[in-house]
mmCIF file of C-alpha atoms in Angstrom:
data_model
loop_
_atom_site.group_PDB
_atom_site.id
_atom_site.type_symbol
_atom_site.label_atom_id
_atom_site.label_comp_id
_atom_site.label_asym_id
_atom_site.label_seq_id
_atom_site.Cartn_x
_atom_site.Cartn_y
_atom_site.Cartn_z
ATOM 1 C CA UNK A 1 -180.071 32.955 -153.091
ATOM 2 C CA UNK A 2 -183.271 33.333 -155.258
ATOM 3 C CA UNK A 3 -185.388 33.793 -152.721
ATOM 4 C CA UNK A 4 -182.884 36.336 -150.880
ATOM 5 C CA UNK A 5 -183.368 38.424 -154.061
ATOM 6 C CA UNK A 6 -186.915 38.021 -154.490
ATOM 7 C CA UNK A 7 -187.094 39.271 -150.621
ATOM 8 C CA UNK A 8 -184.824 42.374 -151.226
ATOM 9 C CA UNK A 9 -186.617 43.429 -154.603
ATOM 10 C CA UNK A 10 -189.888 43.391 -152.556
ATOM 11 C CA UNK A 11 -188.548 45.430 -149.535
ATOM 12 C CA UNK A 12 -187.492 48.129 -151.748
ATOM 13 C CA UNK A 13 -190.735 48.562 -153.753
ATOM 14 C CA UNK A 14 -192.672 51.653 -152.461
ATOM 15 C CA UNK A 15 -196.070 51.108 -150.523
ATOM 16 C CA UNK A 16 -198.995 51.789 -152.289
ATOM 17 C CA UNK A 17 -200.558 55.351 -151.950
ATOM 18 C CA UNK A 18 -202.933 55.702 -149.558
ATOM 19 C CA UNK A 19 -206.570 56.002 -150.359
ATOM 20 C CA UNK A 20 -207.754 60.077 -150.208
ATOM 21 C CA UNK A 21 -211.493 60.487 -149.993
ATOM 22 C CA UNK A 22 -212.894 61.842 -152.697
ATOM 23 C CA UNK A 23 -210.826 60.287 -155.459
ATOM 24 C CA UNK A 24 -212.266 58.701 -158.282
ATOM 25 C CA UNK A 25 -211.482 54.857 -159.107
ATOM 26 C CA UNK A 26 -212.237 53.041 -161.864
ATOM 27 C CA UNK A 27 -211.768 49.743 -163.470
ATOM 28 C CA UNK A 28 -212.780 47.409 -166.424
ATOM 29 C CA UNK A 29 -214.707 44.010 -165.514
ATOM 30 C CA UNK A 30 -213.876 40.937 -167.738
ATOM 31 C CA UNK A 31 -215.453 37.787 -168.055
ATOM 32 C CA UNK A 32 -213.832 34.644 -169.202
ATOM 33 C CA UNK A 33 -210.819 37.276 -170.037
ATOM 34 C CA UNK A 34 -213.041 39.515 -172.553
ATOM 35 C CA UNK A 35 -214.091 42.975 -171.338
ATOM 36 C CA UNK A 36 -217.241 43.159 -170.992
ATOM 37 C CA UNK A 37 -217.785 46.377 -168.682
ATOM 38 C CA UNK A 38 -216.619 49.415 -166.634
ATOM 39 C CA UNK A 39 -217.156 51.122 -163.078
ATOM 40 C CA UNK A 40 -216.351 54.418 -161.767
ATOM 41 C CA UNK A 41 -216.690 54.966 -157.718
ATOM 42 C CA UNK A 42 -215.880 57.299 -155.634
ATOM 43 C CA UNK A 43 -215.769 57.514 -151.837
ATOM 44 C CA UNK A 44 -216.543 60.957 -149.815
ATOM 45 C CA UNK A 45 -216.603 62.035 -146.231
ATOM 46 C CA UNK A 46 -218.656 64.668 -145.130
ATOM 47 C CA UNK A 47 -219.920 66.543 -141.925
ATOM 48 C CA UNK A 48 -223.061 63.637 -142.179
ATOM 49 C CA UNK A 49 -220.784 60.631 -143.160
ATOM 50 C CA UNK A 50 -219.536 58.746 -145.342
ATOM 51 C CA UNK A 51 -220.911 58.172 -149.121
ATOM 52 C CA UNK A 52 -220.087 55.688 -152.043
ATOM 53 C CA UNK A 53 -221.295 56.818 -155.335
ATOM 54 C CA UNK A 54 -220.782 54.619 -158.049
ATOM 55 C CA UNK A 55 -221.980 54.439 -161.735
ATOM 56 C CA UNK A 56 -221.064 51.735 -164.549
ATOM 57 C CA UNK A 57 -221.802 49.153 -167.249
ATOM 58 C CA UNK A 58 -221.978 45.942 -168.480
ATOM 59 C CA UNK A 59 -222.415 44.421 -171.365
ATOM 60 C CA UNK A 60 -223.775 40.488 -172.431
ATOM 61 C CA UNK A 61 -224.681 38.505 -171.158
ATOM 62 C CA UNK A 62 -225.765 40.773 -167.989
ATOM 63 C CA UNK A 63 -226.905 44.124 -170.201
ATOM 64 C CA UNK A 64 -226.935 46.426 -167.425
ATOM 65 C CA UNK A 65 -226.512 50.345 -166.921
ATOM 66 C CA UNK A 66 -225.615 51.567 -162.949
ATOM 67 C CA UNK A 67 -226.794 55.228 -163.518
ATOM 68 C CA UNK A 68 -226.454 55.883 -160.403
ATOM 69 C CA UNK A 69 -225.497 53.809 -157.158
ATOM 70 C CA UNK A 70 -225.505 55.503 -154.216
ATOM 71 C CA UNK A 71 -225.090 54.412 -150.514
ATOM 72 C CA UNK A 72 -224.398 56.707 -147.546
ATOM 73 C CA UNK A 73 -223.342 55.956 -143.961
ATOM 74 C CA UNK A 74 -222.505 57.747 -140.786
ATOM 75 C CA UNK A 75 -219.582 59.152 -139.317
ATOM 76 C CA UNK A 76 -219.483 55.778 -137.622
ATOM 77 C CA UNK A 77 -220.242 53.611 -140.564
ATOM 78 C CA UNK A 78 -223.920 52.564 -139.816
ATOM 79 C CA UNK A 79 -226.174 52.764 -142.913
ATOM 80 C CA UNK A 80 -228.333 55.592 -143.906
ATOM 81 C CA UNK A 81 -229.379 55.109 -147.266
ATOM 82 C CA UNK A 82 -229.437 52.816 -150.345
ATOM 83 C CA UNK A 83 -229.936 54.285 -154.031
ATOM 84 C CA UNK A 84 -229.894 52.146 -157.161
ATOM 85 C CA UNK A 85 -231.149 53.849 -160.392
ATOM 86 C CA UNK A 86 -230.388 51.191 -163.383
ATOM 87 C CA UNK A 87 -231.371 49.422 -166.511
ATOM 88 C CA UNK A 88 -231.331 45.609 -166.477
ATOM 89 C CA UNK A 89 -232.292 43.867 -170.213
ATOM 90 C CA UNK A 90 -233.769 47.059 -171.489
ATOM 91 C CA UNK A 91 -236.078 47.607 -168.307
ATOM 92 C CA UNK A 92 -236.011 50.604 -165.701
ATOM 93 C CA UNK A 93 -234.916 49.383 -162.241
ATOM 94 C CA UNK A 94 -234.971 51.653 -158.992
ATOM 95 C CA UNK A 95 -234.423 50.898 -155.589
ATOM 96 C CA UNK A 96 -234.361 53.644 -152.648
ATOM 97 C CA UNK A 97 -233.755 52.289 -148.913
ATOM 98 C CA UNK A 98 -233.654 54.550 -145.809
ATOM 99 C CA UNK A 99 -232.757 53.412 -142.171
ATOM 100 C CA UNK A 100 -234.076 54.824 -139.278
ATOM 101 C CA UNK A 101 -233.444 52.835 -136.177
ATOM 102 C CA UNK A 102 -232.793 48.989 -136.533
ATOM 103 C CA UNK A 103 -235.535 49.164 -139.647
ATOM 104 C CA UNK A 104 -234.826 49.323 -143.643
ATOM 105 C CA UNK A 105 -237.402 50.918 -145.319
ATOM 106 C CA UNK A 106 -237.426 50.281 -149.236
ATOM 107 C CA UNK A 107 -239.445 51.413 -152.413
ATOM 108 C CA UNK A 108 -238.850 49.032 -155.457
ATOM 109 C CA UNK A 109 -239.766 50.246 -158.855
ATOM 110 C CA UNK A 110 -239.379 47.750 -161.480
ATOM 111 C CA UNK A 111 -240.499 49.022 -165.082
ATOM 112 C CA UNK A 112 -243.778 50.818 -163.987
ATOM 113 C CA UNK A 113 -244.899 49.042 -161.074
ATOM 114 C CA UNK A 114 -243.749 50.253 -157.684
ATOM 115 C CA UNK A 115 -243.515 48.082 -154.265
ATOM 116 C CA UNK A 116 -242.781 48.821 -151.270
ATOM 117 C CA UNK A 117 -241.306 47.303 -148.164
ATOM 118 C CA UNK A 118 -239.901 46.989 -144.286
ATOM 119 C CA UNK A 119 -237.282 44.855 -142.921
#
Protein backbone atom coordinates (compact mmCIF):
# COMPACT_ATOMS: atom_id res chain seq x y z
CA UNK A 1 0.00 0.00 0.00
CA UNK A 2 3.13 2.22 0.60
CA UNK A 3 4.35 1.99 -2.50
CA UNK A 4 0.73 2.56 -4.14
CA UNK A 5 0.94 5.94 -2.35
CA UNK A 6 4.36 6.78 -3.08
CA UNK A 7 3.27 6.05 -6.93
CA UNK A 8 0.11 8.31 -6.77
CA UNK A 9 1.93 11.28 -4.89
CA UNK A 10 4.48 11.18 -7.78
CA UNK A 11 1.88 11.09 -10.66
CA UNK A 12 0.28 14.10 -9.39
CA UNK A 13 3.39 16.30 -8.97
CA UNK A 14 3.63 18.81 -11.91
CA UNK A 15 6.52 18.37 -14.56
CA UNK A 16 9.20 20.58 -14.33
CA UNK A 17 9.10 23.83 -16.49
CA UNK A 18 10.63 23.64 -19.51
CA UNK A 19 13.92 25.27 -20.21
CA UNK A 20 13.31 28.94 -22.27
CA UNK A 21 16.45 30.20 -23.92
CA UNK A 22 17.68 33.00 -22.59
CA UNK A 23 16.98 32.44 -18.91
CA UNK A 24 19.45 32.85 -16.40
CA UNK A 25 20.46 29.80 -13.99
CA UNK A 26 22.39 29.80 -11.21
CA UNK A 27 23.61 27.67 -8.44
CA UNK A 28 26.02 27.39 -5.40
CA UNK A 29 28.94 24.64 -5.59
CA UNK A 30 29.86 22.90 -2.25
CA UNK A 31 32.60 20.84 -1.37
CA UNK A 32 32.64 18.31 1.36
CA UNK A 33 29.04 20.08 2.16
CA UNK A 34 30.61 23.76 2.71
CA UNK A 35 29.93 26.36 0.01
CA UNK A 36 32.61 27.22 -1.46
CA UNK A 37 31.35 28.97 -4.83
CA UNK A 38 28.69 30.22 -7.31
CA UNK A 39 27.80 30.12 -11.19
CA UNK A 40 25.50 32.03 -13.25
CA UNK A 41 24.81 30.67 -17.06
CA UNK A 42 22.74 31.41 -19.43
CA UNK A 43 21.83 29.76 -22.73
CA UNK A 44 20.75 31.90 -26.02
CA UNK A 45 19.68 31.12 -29.52
CA UNK A 46 20.24 33.37 -32.17
CA UNK A 47 20.00 33.77 -36.06
CA UNK A 48 24.03 32.32 -35.87
CA UNK A 49 23.39 29.64 -33.11
CA UNK A 50 23.45 28.75 -30.10
CA UNK A 51 25.64 30.44 -27.12
CA UNK A 52 26.47 29.52 -23.40
CA UNK A 53 27.73 32.35 -21.41
CA UNK A 54 28.67 31.66 -18.08
CA UNK A 55 30.53 33.58 -15.27
CA UNK A 56 31.34 32.40 -11.52
CA UNK A 57 33.56 31.72 -8.51
CA UNK A 58 35.24 29.66 -6.32
CA UNK A 59 36.80 29.87 -3.43
CA UNK A 60 39.81 27.46 -1.53
CA UNK A 61 41.17 25.45 -2.21
CA UNK A 62 40.62 26.14 -6.15
CA UNK A 63 40.72 30.31 -5.90
CA UNK A 64 39.28 30.93 -9.15
CA UNK A 65 37.23 33.85 -10.88
CA UNK A 66 35.17 32.75 -14.44
CA UNK A 67 34.86 36.41 -15.72
CA UNK A 68 33.70 35.39 -18.52
CA UNK A 69 33.05 31.85 -20.20
CA UNK A 70 31.81 31.88 -23.36
CA UNK A 71 31.16 29.10 -26.00
CA UNK A 72 29.05 29.43 -29.16
CA UNK A 73 27.72 26.81 -31.59
CA UNK A 74 25.64 26.58 -34.69
CA UNK A 75 22.17 26.25 -35.44
CA UNK A 76 23.11 22.60 -35.61
CA UNK A 77 25.23 22.39 -32.55
CA UNK A 78 28.80 22.17 -34.10
CA UNK A 79 31.33 24.42 -32.30
CA UNK A 80 32.32 27.85 -33.25
CA UNK A 81 34.10 29.32 -30.55
CA UNK A 82 35.66 28.88 -27.08
CA UNK A 83 36.23 31.99 -24.63
CA UNK A 84 37.65 31.67 -21.13
CA UNK A 85 38.71 34.97 -19.43
CA UNK A 86 39.68 33.95 -15.60
CA UNK A 87 41.87 34.22 -12.60
CA UNK A 88 43.36 31.00 -11.20
CA UNK A 89 45.64 31.58 -7.68
CA UNK A 90 45.93 35.26 -8.29
CA UNK A 91 47.16 34.84 -12.04
CA UNK A 92 45.39 36.10 -15.37
CA UNK A 93 44.24 33.14 -17.50
CA UNK A 94 42.75 33.52 -21.16
CA UNK A 95 41.91 31.12 -23.61
CA UNK A 96 40.18 32.01 -27.14
CA UNK A 97 39.46 28.94 -29.63
CA UNK A 98 37.87 29.34 -33.10
CA UNK A 99 36.82 26.42 -35.49
CA UNK A 100 36.88 26.59 -38.97
CA UNK A 101 36.52 23.29 -40.67
CA UNK A 102 37.55 20.06 -38.71
CA UNK A 103 40.53 22.43 -37.06
CA UNK A 104 40.60 24.26 -33.44
CA UNK A 105 42.59 27.10 -33.49
CA UNK A 106 43.62 28.42 -29.90
CA UNK A 107 45.58 31.43 -28.30
CA UNK A 108 46.59 30.71 -24.59
CA UNK A 109 47.58 33.59 -22.44
CA UNK A 110 48.74 32.64 -19.12
CA UNK A 111 49.93 35.71 -16.89
CA UNK A 112 51.93 37.60 -19.65
CA UNK A 113 53.09 35.04 -21.89
CA UNK A 114 50.92 34.14 -24.85
CA UNK A 115 50.92 30.64 -26.90
CA UNK A 116 49.39 29.64 -29.49
CA UNK A 117 48.09 26.49 -31.08
CA UNK A 118 46.21 24.00 -33.80
CA UNK A 119 44.46 20.85 -33.26
Amino acid sequence: MLCAAAATATAQQQPPAAFQPGTTSGFMIFLRGNPIGVEQMAVSRTTEGWSILSTGRLGQPFDLVGRKVEVRYTADWKPIAYILDSTVRGQFQRIITTVEGATASSEITTGTETARKAD
